[in-house]
Amino acid sequence: MEEPLKDHHCPVLDQVMISPGYYLLSLTAPQIARAAVPGQFVLIRCGTRYDPFLRRPLSIHQVKRERGEISLLYQARGTGTRWLAGRGKGDLVSLLGPLGRGFTYSGREKRGLLVGAGVGVAPLLFLAGELAALEWKLVILIGARTKAGILRVESFQRYGFVKTITGDGSTERQGTILSLLEEETKETDWEGIYACGPRAVLKGVQKISRETGVPAQISLEERMACGVGACLGCVCEGTAGEVLRYLRVCREGPVFDAGEVILHD
Amino acid sequence: MEEPLKDHHCPVLDQVMISPGYYLLSLTAPQIARAAVPGQFVLIRCGTRYDPFLRRPLSIHQVKRERGEISLLYQARGTGTRWLAGRGKGDLVSLLGPLGRGFTYSGREKRGLLVGAGVGVAPLLFLAGELAALEWKLVILIGARTKAGILRVESFQRYGFVKTITGDGSTERQGTILSLLEEETKETDWEGIYACGPRAVLKGVQKISRETGVPAQISLEERMACGVGACLGCVCEGTAGEVLRYLRVCREGPVFDAGEVILHD
Amino acid sequence: MIDLSVEIAGIKLKNPVMVASGTFGFGKEYASLFNLSKLGALVTKGLTLHPRPGNPPPRIWETPAGLLNAVGLQNPGVDFFLSEILPAMKSFEVPIIANIAGFTIEEYTQLASRLTVPGITGLEVNISCPNVKAGGMALGAVPELAAEVVEAVVKATSLPVIVKLTPNVTDIVALATAVTQAGAHSLSLINTLLGMAVDVNSRRPALGNITGGLSGPAVRPVAVRAVWQVSQAVDVPIIGMGGICTSNDALEFILAGASAVAVGSAHFRDPLAAVKIIEELEQYCIENGIRDWKQIIGAAWKGQN
Amino acid sequence: MIDLSVEIAGIKLKNPVMVASGTFGFGKEYASLFNLSKLGALVTKGLTLHPRPGNPPPRIWETPAGLLNAVGLQNPGVDFFLSEILPAMKSFEVPIIANIAGFTIEEYTQLASRLTVPGITGLEVNISCPNVKAGGMALGAVPELAAEVVEAVVKATSLPVIVKLTPNVTDIVALATAVTQAGAHSLSLINTLLGMAVDVNSRRPALGNITGGLSGPAVRPVAVRAVWQVSQAVDVPIIGMGGICTSNDALEFILAGASAVAVGSAHFRDPLAAVKIIEELEQYCIENGIRDWKQIIGAAWKGQN
Ligand SMILES: Cc1cc2nc3c(=O)[nH]c(=O)nc-3n(C[C@H](O)[C@H](O)[C@H](O)COP(=O)(O)OP(=O)(O)OC[C@H]3O[C@@H](n4cnc5c(N)ncnc54)[C@H](O)[C@@H]3O)c2cc1C
Ligand SMILES: Cc1cc2nc3c(=O)[nH]c(=O)nc-3n(C[C@H](O)[C@H](O)[C@H](O)COP(=O)(O)OP(=O)(O)OC[C@H]3O[C@@H](n4cnc5c(N)ncnc54)[C@H](O)[C@@H]3O)c2cc1C
Ligand SMILES: Cc1cc2nc3c(=O)[nH]c(=O)nc-3n(C[C@H](O)[C@H](O)[C@H](O)COP(=O)(O)O)c2cc1C
Ligand SMILES: Cc1cc2nc3c(=O)[nH]c(=O)nc-3n(C[C@H](O)[C@H](O)[C@H](O)COP(=O)(O)O)c2cc1C
Ligand code: FES
Ligand code: FES
C-alpha cells in the first residue's frame, strides 16, 4: 500500500464486450495492481477535451499482480463510458488510483456470502479471489433483470459456489437477488455479506443484515468530482453521532459497513 | 449544382500525413463531388461531444466526380483539426456542403496565375484541374516559410508550370510569394490571378492587382459558426456602396474579387 | 402521431420547438436543408428601425462547449424586412415571430406597430442583447425600464408580445415579474451571457467588439435555472433556450417549467437539430405513454412524476 | 529558471498560481499527489463559525465542459480548523489563505479575528457562495451590504483581505468598486454561476439542493469578462479564476488583467493541473523572452503587445 497515489497513463491490453453493453477492459497498470485492495476504484479520464469533463469511477475488477495488470468491468451507459468502450489495444487511458476504502475481512470461520446485482459484480471478483486465496468458503449470488446482465459466472465459479437469479427467469431461478439472500441467510451462519449493486438492493441487504445479525459491507455509488476526498461532492449520510454527518464515498467509502450509512431513495 | 445542401456522413477512404502537420484526407462524398465548384468549402463536425463545438471550414481540395470522391488538404492546428487527423479508413465524418461562392473563370485568353501560400494551395488544386480541362495555361506559384510547407507540387505540375519559393530558401528560390507574383505580372499579361493564403499575402495580391490591372480573386478565411449565411458571424468589410457593409465570407465568399473587400490586419 | 401542439400567448404552435433569434437568419438559408414548416415557429434575426452594419469582425469565437458572438444586430432594418424579406418567408408556412431591438422606447414602439402586419404571428422583444451599447441589455437589466418598454410595446401592437430576458442580472425573477405585470404575454429565457475571450497569440481581445454573448451547451445550466425560477413566479408561458442540442436538453427545460423551447447554437453543429428534437420528443411521448405532453411542463417543481 | 513571483495585497507568492477554494479541501488529499510547496498559495475550503453538515446529496452534476456543485459549505467550523487542521498544514510550506463564509456581518468579523493567527497568510472573504440560503450570495450581490461586510472584516484583522465576488450580478464593477472602497486589498473573480439541472429520468432536480454553482471551462468566458471589466475599474490586484485548465487559460486571465490565478475544477480532470500550469508559464516566459512576467498583466487592455 505504500505506492503513492498517481495519475497513471495505462496502455489498453485488451477490451471485449462480454455481453451486450458490458465491457471487460484489461490494462497494464503495475503500480495500481500492486497497491490495490478489493473494493477500491479508479477514476478514469474520458475524452480528450472538456466534454465530458469529470472522470468516471470504476471498481477494480481483477488484479494480476505479477503481470502488472488490472481489469475493469463496466456498463457503457453515457458519454464517458461509451467513450471508454471505444478504446482499443495500445490506447492510453488515464487512471487515478487506487482510491477509497475497500472491503475488510478477518473472519475466523471464513464463510462469506457475496451479493452482486448486475454490474455490481465488478468489485466482487477481485474480492472473491483474495478471499479464496485465504481459504474462505464462498457462496456468490449474482442477480440481474435478464440473462444478459448476469456477468462473469465462470470466473466466479473458480472461487466459490455461484447461484444466479433473474427478474425474467432467463437463468436457473426467477426472482430478486434479495430473495436468494434471504434464503441463504436462513440456511447458513455467515461471517460476512459483501454486496454491490443498485441502491434498492443495498437497502435490502442492510435490512437483512440488521434482521439476521450477519455483518454486511456494501459498496456505494455517488457522483464524484475529485475522487480523493477534497471536494466533498460524493457524500452519503452517516449514522454515527448525534448530528447529521456526511461521509465521503470516495474516501470513507466506497465500501461501508451496512450500519454506517443511511440510504435514501 | 442542383444537389440539395446536406449534412453528409462520409466514410474516410484514406488519410495520409503528406508533410509534418499537413494531412490529405480522402472521403466518399458523391453528392458533394457532383455539386462542388472550385473555391467552395465544407464544414466538418469535429469530435463527438460539444467540445470542440463549432464545425471547421475546409476547402475542397480535389474532386473525382466519377468515383464520387473528394479530398481535403489541411494543417492540424487546434482541437478540431487534430481530432480530424485522428480519423482513419472507414470512420464517418460529417460534412456540410458544398458551401459558399467559388472561383469564376470565363477568360478568352485562358491564361491564369495561381497563387497559393502555405496550406492556401488547398482550394487551388481543384481549380487548376478545372482550368486545365478548359485548356487554360497556368502558372502556379507556391510559397511557404520552409520546404515542409510547400505542398502538392507534383499534383499541380500536371496542370501547369509550378514555381516555388520559401522564406528560408529551402526550395528553388528564397523570398516571399509576393515577390514571385510581382515578377510574373511584369512579364506576362494574365487574365486572372487566383489566390489563397494568409491575410498578408492576400493584401499584397490586392495591391498588385490594383497596380497591374490584372483582376484577382482571393479566397478569405474568417471564423464561422453556421457556414450557410444565417448567423452573420463570418463577415469581412465590403467596399461597395456608401455605407459600411459587411459581407459574409461563407455566402458572398469565400472567394471575392480583390476589389470587393477591405482586409484589415 | 403524437399531438405536440401548444399555445403560447395565443399563438398556436404545432409543436413546442422554435428556432432562436439570430441563429437562423430569416430562414432562407436553412430552407434548402429542411422543410421549415416542421418547426413550431421561426424567430427572426433581431430587427432594428434602421439598417445596422453590425460589429467589426471577428464576431465569433469558440469556447468550451459554446461560442461567443458579437454580431451586433446586423440587419437590413424593418422596412427592408417588410418589403423584401417577409413576403418570401410566407412560403415557409411556419409561424413567424419577429425579434425586435430598439435603442429607445420610442424605437421599440415604432418597430412593434410597423411589424403588426399579416404574416407576423408574434413579437419577441429583445431587451437583452449584450452586443450593442445603448438599448439592449442596458434597458433590459433594470426592471422599471424593462417594464416601460414592454408596456409601450403592448400598447403599440395587437400581436402577442414575448419578452426576451437577459440572464446577466442579479434577480431575473424581479425582471420577469416587472415585465409580466407590464403586460408581457410570454417570456423567452435566456439571451446570451456576457462573456469575452483574449487571443493569447495576439494578446488582444478575441472579438472585434471586445465582449460578446456566450451561448451553446456551456450555458444550459444557467438557462435551466432561470426557467425554473421564473416559471414558478409568473403566470405566463415561458420559452426556454440556451444550449439545447437534443430532446433530452429540451425536456430539461420543459420539466423545469418551459412551455416551448428554442434551438439556437445547436444549428451550428447540426443544422437539423431542431427537426431531430421534434421527432425525438414525439418518440419520448410514445415511449413514456404521455398522451398530453403538456402535463410534464414544470413537472420538476410540480412534483408530478 | 524564470522568476514568476508576484505580490498580492502584501502576500508574496512564488508564482501566481493558487488552488481555488473548495476544490482542494485543506490540501491533505492532494499532498500525496504532489509537493504542495510548488503552489503560489492554497486557499482553504470555505470556513464557517460553526460546523456545517452541508447539503444533502447529490451534490455534483456534470454539465457540458463543466459541473454543478451544491456542497453547501460543509466544513468542520473554524475552531476545529484551527486546532486540528491548520497545524498539520504547516508542513506543506505554502501560503495558506483561509476562505471564510458568514451568515451575518458579525460572523464574518468573528471568523476574521479568530483566523488572524500565525500560519494564515490572508483571508478570502466569500460573499459569493450560491449554495447557502442566508449570507453568501445574498450579502454579496448588493454593493452596500458587501461593502459593510468588507469594512467590518478589514477592521477585524491585520491580514490582507481578498474579497471573492459572485458573477451573478447585473453590475460586477459596481460591486468591485464598493468593496474596494470599503478596504478590500484584492479581489477574487469569480465564484460559480448559479445554475441547475433536471434529471430527465427522475423528472426531478438533479441536485439535492435544487440549484448549484456552475464551474469549469464552460464559465471561462464569463470569468475573463469579469476580470477585464473589474481590473480596469479598480486599483487592487485581481485573482482570476473560472475554468482555468491550461497555461493558455491562465494567460487569458493575466492578459485580461489578473495578477494571479486560481485553479479549481481542473483538478477534477487532472489533479496535477496547477503544477503543470506553473511549469508551462515558465516555459511561456522563456519562449517569449518575457523577463518580468508581470509586464503582461492587463496587456490586452493596456495595449502592450
Ligand atoms: C466507487 C464507484 C465504483 C463504480 N464501479 C463501477 C464498475 O465497476 N462498473 C460500472 O459499470 N460502473 C461502476 N460505477 C458506476 C459508474 O461510475 C457510472 O456508471 C459511470 O460513471 C457513468 O458514466 P457515463 O459516462 O456512462 O454516464 P453519464 O450519464 O454520461 O455520466 C454523467 C456523470 O454522472 C456520473 N454518474 C453517472 N452514473 C453514475 C453512477 N451510477 N455512480 C456514480 N456516478 C455516476 C458520471 O461519473 C458523470 O460524472 C461505479 C461508481 C462508483 C461511485
Ligand atoms: C472558407 C475556409 C476554407 C478553409 N480551408 C482550409 C483548408 O483547406 N485547409 C486548411 O488547413 N485550413 C483551411 N481553413 C482554415 C481552417 O478552417 C482552420 O485552420 C481551422 O478551422 C482551425 O481549426 P482548429 O480546430 O485547428 O483550431 P482551433 O484553434 O481549435 O479553432 C478554434 C475555432 O477557430 C476557428 N478558426 C481557427 N483558425 C481559423 C482560420 N484560419 N479560419 C477560420 N476559422 C478559424 C475554428 O474553425 C474554430 O471555430 C479554411 C478556412 C475557411 C474560412
Ligand atoms: C450568432 C448569434 C446571434 C444572435 N442574435 C440574436 C438576436 O439578434 N436577437 C436575440 O434576441 N437573440 C440573439 N441571439 C441569442 C439566441 O437567440 C439565444 O437566446 C442564445 O443564443 C441562447 O441559445 P442557444 O445556446 O441555443 O444558442 C443570438 C445568438 C447567436 C449565437
Ligand atoms: C466543489 C466546489 C466547491 C467549492 N467551494 C467553494 C467554497 O467553499 N468557497 C468559495 O469561495 N468557492 C468555492 N468554490 C468555487 C471555486 O473556488 C471557484 O471560484 C469556481 O469553481 C470557479 O473556478 P473553476 O472553474 O476553476 O472551478 C467551489 C467550487 C467547487 C467546484
Ligand atoms: S469526489 Fe471529491 S470528496 Fe469524494
Ligand atoms: S458563418 Fe454564419 S453567416 Fe457565415
JSON list of C-alpha atoms in Angstrom, two decimals, chain D residues 79-172:
[
{"chain": "D", "resi": 79, "resn": "ASP", "atom": "CA", "xyz": [-12.31, 26.13, 15.87]},
{"chain": "D", "resi": 80, "resn": "PHE", "atom": "CA", "xyz": [-11.74, 22.62, 14.65]},
{"chain": "D", "resi": 81, "resn": "PHE", "atom": "CA", "xyz": [-9.84, 24.01, 11.69]},
{"chain": "D", "resi": 82, "resn": "LEU", "atom": "CA", "xyz": [-7.54, 26.00, 13.95]},
{"chain": "D", "resi": 83, "resn": "SER", "atom": "CA", "xyz": [-6.87, 23.22, 16.42]},
{"chain": "D", "resi": 84, "resn": "GLU", "atom": "CA", "xyz": [-6.88, 20.10, 14.26]},
{"chain": "D", "resi": 85, "resn": "ILE", "atom": "CA", "xyz": [-6.21, 21.04, 10.66]},
{"chain": "D", "resi": 86, "resn": "LEU", "atom": "CA", "xyz": [-4.04, 24.14, 10.44]},
{"chain": "D", "resi": 87, "resn": "PRO", "atom": "CA", "xyz": [-1.13, 22.77, 12.49]},
{"chain": "D", "resi": 88, "resn": "ALA", "atom": "CA", "xyz": [-0.67, 19.88, 10.10]},
{"chain": "D", "resi": 89, "resn": "MET", "atom": "CA", "xyz": [-0.94, 22.19, 7.09]},
{"chain": "D", "resi": 90, "resn": "LYS", "atom": "CA", "xyz": [2.24, 23.95, 8.08]},
{"chain": "D", "resi": 91, "resn": "SER", "atom": "CA", "xyz": [4.29, 21.09, 6.70]},
{"chain": "D", "resi": 92, "resn": "PHE", "atom": "CA", "xyz": [3.01, 21.93, 3.21]},
{"chain": "D", "resi": 93, "resn": "GLU", "atom": "CA", "xyz": [5.16, 25.06, 3.22]},
{"chain": "D", "resi": 94, "resn": "VAL", "atom": "CA", "xyz": [2.76, 27.01, 1.11]},
{"chain": "D", "resi": 95, "resn": "PRO", "atom": "CA", "xyz": [1.00, 30.30, 1.89]},
{"chain": "D", "resi": 96, "resn": "ILE", "atom": "CA", "xyz": [-2.43, 29.48, 3.29]},
{"chain": "D", "resi": 97, "resn": "ILE", "atom": "CA", "xyz": [-5.37, 31.70, 2.55]},
{"chain": "D", "resi": 98, "resn": "ALA", "atom": "CA", "xyz": [-8.43, 31.00, 4.63]},
{"chain": "D", "resi": 99, "resn": "ASN", "atom": "CA", "xyz": [-11.74, 31.26, 2.78]},
{"chain": "D", "resi": 100, "resn": "ILE", "atom": "CA", "xyz": [-14.41, 32.48, 5.17]},
{"chain": "D", "resi": 101, "resn": "ALA", "atom": "CA", "xyz": [-18.19, 32.47, 4.86]},
{"chain": "D", "resi": 102, "resn": "GLY", "atom": "CA", "xyz": [-20.55, 34.05, 7.36]},
{"chain": "D", "resi": 103, "resn": "PHE", "atom": "CA", "xyz": [-24.28, 34.36, 7.59]},
{"chain": "D", "resi": 104, "resn": "THR", "atom": "CA", "xyz": [-24.18, 37.74, 9.29]},
{"chain": "D", "resi": 105, "resn": "ILE", "atom": "CA", "xyz": [-21.63, 40.53, 9.39]},
{"chain": "D", "resi": 106, "resn": "GLU", "atom": "CA", "xyz": [-20.91, 39.59, 12.97]},
{"chain": "D", "resi": 107, "resn": "GLU", "atom": "CA", "xyz": [-19.98, 36.07, 11.87]},
{"chain": "D", "resi": 108, "resn": "TYR", "atom": "CA", "xyz": [-17.61, 37.38, 9.23]},
{"chain": "D", "resi": 109, "resn": "THR", "atom": "CA", "xyz": [-15.79, 39.55, 11.76]},
{"chain": "D", "resi": 110, "resn": "GLN", "atom": "CA", "xyz": [-15.54, 36.76, 14.28]},
{"chain": "D", "resi": 111, "resn": "LEU", "atom": "CA", "xyz": [-14.14, 34.45, 11.64]},
{"chain": "D", "resi": 112, "resn": "ALA", "atom": "CA", "xyz": [-11.67, 37.11, 10.56]},
{"chain": "D", "resi": 113, "resn": "SER", "atom": "CA", "xyz": [-10.37, 37.80, 14.02]},
{"chain": "D", "resi": 114, "resn": "ARG", "atom": "CA", "xyz": [-10.10, 34.16, 15.02]},
{"chain": "D", "resi": 115, "resn": "LEU", "atom": "CA", "xyz": [-8.20, 33.35, 11.86]},
{"chain": "D", "resi": 116, "resn": "THR", "atom": "CA", "xyz": [-5.72, 36.17, 12.36]},
{"chain": "D", "resi": 117, "resn": "VAL", "atom": "CA", "xyz": [-3.07, 33.78, 13.60]},
{"chain": "D", "resi": 118, "resn": "PRO", "atom": "CA", "xyz": [0.40, 32.72, 12.53]},
{"chain": "D", "resi": 119, "resn": "GLY", "atom": "CA", "xyz": [0.17, 30.24, 9.68]},
{"chain": "D", "resi": 120, "resn": "ILE", "atom": "CA", "xyz": [-2.63, 32.09, 7.90]},
{"chain": "D", "resi": 121, "resn": "THR", "atom": "CA", "xyz": [-1.31, 34.41, 5.22]},
{"chain": "D", "resi": 122, "resn": "GLY", "atom": "CA", "xyz": [-4.52, 36.05, 4.11]},
{"chain": "D", "resi": 123, "resn": "LEU", "atom": "CA", "xyz": [-8.27, 35.87, 4.18]},
{"chain": "D", "resi": 124, "resn": "GLU", "atom": "CA", "xyz": [-10.54, 35.31, 1.22]},
{"chain": "D", "resi": 125, "resn": "VAL", "atom": "CA", "xyz": [-13.96, 36.66, 2.11]},
{"chain": "D", "resi": 126, "resn": "ASN", "atom": "CA", "xyz": [-16.52, 34.52, 0.36]},
{"chain": "D", "resi": 127, "resn": "ILE", "atom": "CA", "xyz": [-19.57, 36.70, -0.12]},
{"chain": "D", "resi": 128, "resn": "SER", "atom": "CA", "xyz": [-20.50, 34.77, -3.19]},
{"chain": "D", "resi": 129, "resn": "CYS", "atom": "CA", "xyz": [-21.48, 31.22, -2.32]},
{"chain": "D", "resi": 130, "resn": "PRO", "atom": "CA", "xyz": [-24.60, 30.33, -4.29]},
{"chain": "D", "resi": 131, "resn": "ASN", "atom": "CA", "xyz": [-25.30, 27.20, -2.26]},
{"chain": "D", "resi": 132, "resn": "VAL", "atom": "CA", "xyz": [-26.47, 28.55, 1.06]},
{"chain": "D", "resi": 133, "resn": "LYS", "atom": "CA", "xyz": [-29.66, 30.41, 1.84]},
{"chain": "D", "resi": 134, "resn": "ALA", "atom": "CA", "xyz": [-28.57, 33.29, 4.06]},
{"chain": "D", "resi": 135, "resn": "GLY", "atom": "CA", "xyz": [-25.23, 35.09, 3.81]},
{"chain": "D", "resi": 136, "resn": "GLY", "atom": "CA", "xyz": [-23.14, 34.08, 0.81]},
{"chain": "D", "resi": 137, "resn": "MET", "atom": "CA", "xyz": [-24.55, 35.49, -2.38]},
{"chain": "D", "resi": 138, "resn": "ALA", "atom": "CA", "xyz": [-27.41, 37.19, -0.53]},
{"chain": "D", "resi": 139, "resn": "LEU", "atom": "CA", "xyz": [-24.95, 39.56, 1.07]},
{"chain": "D", "resi": 140, "resn": "GLY", "atom": "CA", "xyz": [-22.53, 39.55, -1.83]},
{"chain": "D", "resi": 141, "resn": "ALA", "atom": "CA", "xyz": [-24.88, 40.70, -4.56]},
{"chain": "D", "resi": 142, "resn": "VAL", "atom": "CA", "xyz": [-25.74, 44.07, -3.05]},
{"chain": "D", "resi": 143, "resn": "PRO", "atom": "CA", "xyz": [-22.84, 46.54, -3.17]},
{"chain": "D", "resi": 144, "resn": "GLU", "atom": "CA", "xyz": [-23.82, 48.32, 0.07]},
{"chain": "D", "resi": 145, "resn": "LEU", "atom": "CA", "xyz": [-24.13, 45.12, 2.08]},
{"chain": "D", "resi": 146, "resn": "ALA", "atom": "CA", "xyz": [-20.98, 43.70, 0.57]},
{"chain": "D", "resi": 147, "resn": "ALA", "atom": "CA", "xyz": [-19.11, 46.85, 1.49]},
{"chain": "D", "resi": 148, "resn": "GLU", "atom": "CA", "xyz": [-20.36, 46.62, 5.06]},
{"chain": "D", "resi": 149, "resn": "VAL", "atom": "CA", "xyz": [-19.07, 43.10, 5.37]},
{"chain": "D", "resi": 150, "resn": "VAL", "atom": "CA", "xyz": [-15.71, 44.03, 3.94]},
{"chain": "D", "resi": 151, "resn": "GLU", "atom": "CA", "xyz": [-15.31, 47.10, 6.09]},
{"chain": "D", "resi": 152, "resn": "ALA", "atom": "CA", "xyz": [-16.01, 45.07, 9.20]},
{"chain": "D", "resi": 153, "resn": "VAL", "atom": "CA", "xyz": [-13.63, 42.29, 8.18]},
{"chain": "D", "resi": 154, "resn": "VAL", "atom": "CA", "xyz": [-10.80, 44.69, 7.39]},
{"chain": "D", "resi": 155, "resn": "LYS", "atom": "CA", "xyz": [-11.23, 46.17, 10.87]},
{"chain": "D", "resi": 156, "resn": "ALA", "atom": "CA", "xyz": [-11.24, 42.77, 12.50]},
{"chain": "D", "resi": 157, "resn": "THR", "atom": "CA", "xyz": [-7.98, 41.53, 11.06]},
{"chain": "D", "resi": 158, "resn": "SER", "atom": "CA", "xyz": [-4.46, 42.60, 10.34]},
{"chain": "D", "resi": 159, "resn": "LEU", "atom": "CA", "xyz": [-4.26, 40.11, 7.48]},
{"chain": "D", "resi": 160, "resn": "PRO", "atom": "CA", "xyz": [-4.63, 41.01, 3.82]},
{"chain": "D", "resi": 161, "resn": "VAL", "atom": "CA", "xyz": [-8.28, 40.78, 2.83]},
{"chain": "D", "resi": 162, "resn": "ILE", "atom": "CA", "xyz": [-9.20, 39.31, -0.54]},
{"chain": "D", "resi": 163, "resn": "VAL", "atom": "CA", "xyz": [-12.87, 39.58, -1.43]},
{"chain": "D", "resi": 164, "resn": "LYS", "atom": "CA", "xyz": [-14.40, 36.91, -3.62]},
{"chain": "D", "resi": 165, "resn": "LEU", "atom": "CA", "xyz": [-17.18, 38.16, -5.82]},
{"chain": "D", "resi": 166, "resn": "THR", "atom": "CA", "xyz": [-20.11, 36.47, -7.44]},
{"chain": "D", "resi": 167, "resn": "PRO", "atom": "CA", "xyz": [-20.67, 36.82, -11.20]},
{"chain": "D", "resi": 168, "resn": "ASN", "atom": "CA", "xyz": [-24.43, 36.51, -10.65]},
{"chain": "D", "resi": 169, "resn": "VAL", "atom": "CA", "xyz": [-25.00, 40.24, -10.63]},
{"chain": "D", "resi": 170, "resn": "THR", "atom": "CA", "xyz": [-26.04, 42.90, -13.07]},
{"chain": "D", "resi": 171, "resn": "ASP", "atom": "CA", "xyz": [-23.01, 45.07, -12.45]},
{"chain": "D", "resi": 172, "resn": "ILE", "atom": "CA", "xyz": [-19.89, 43.43, -11.12]}
]
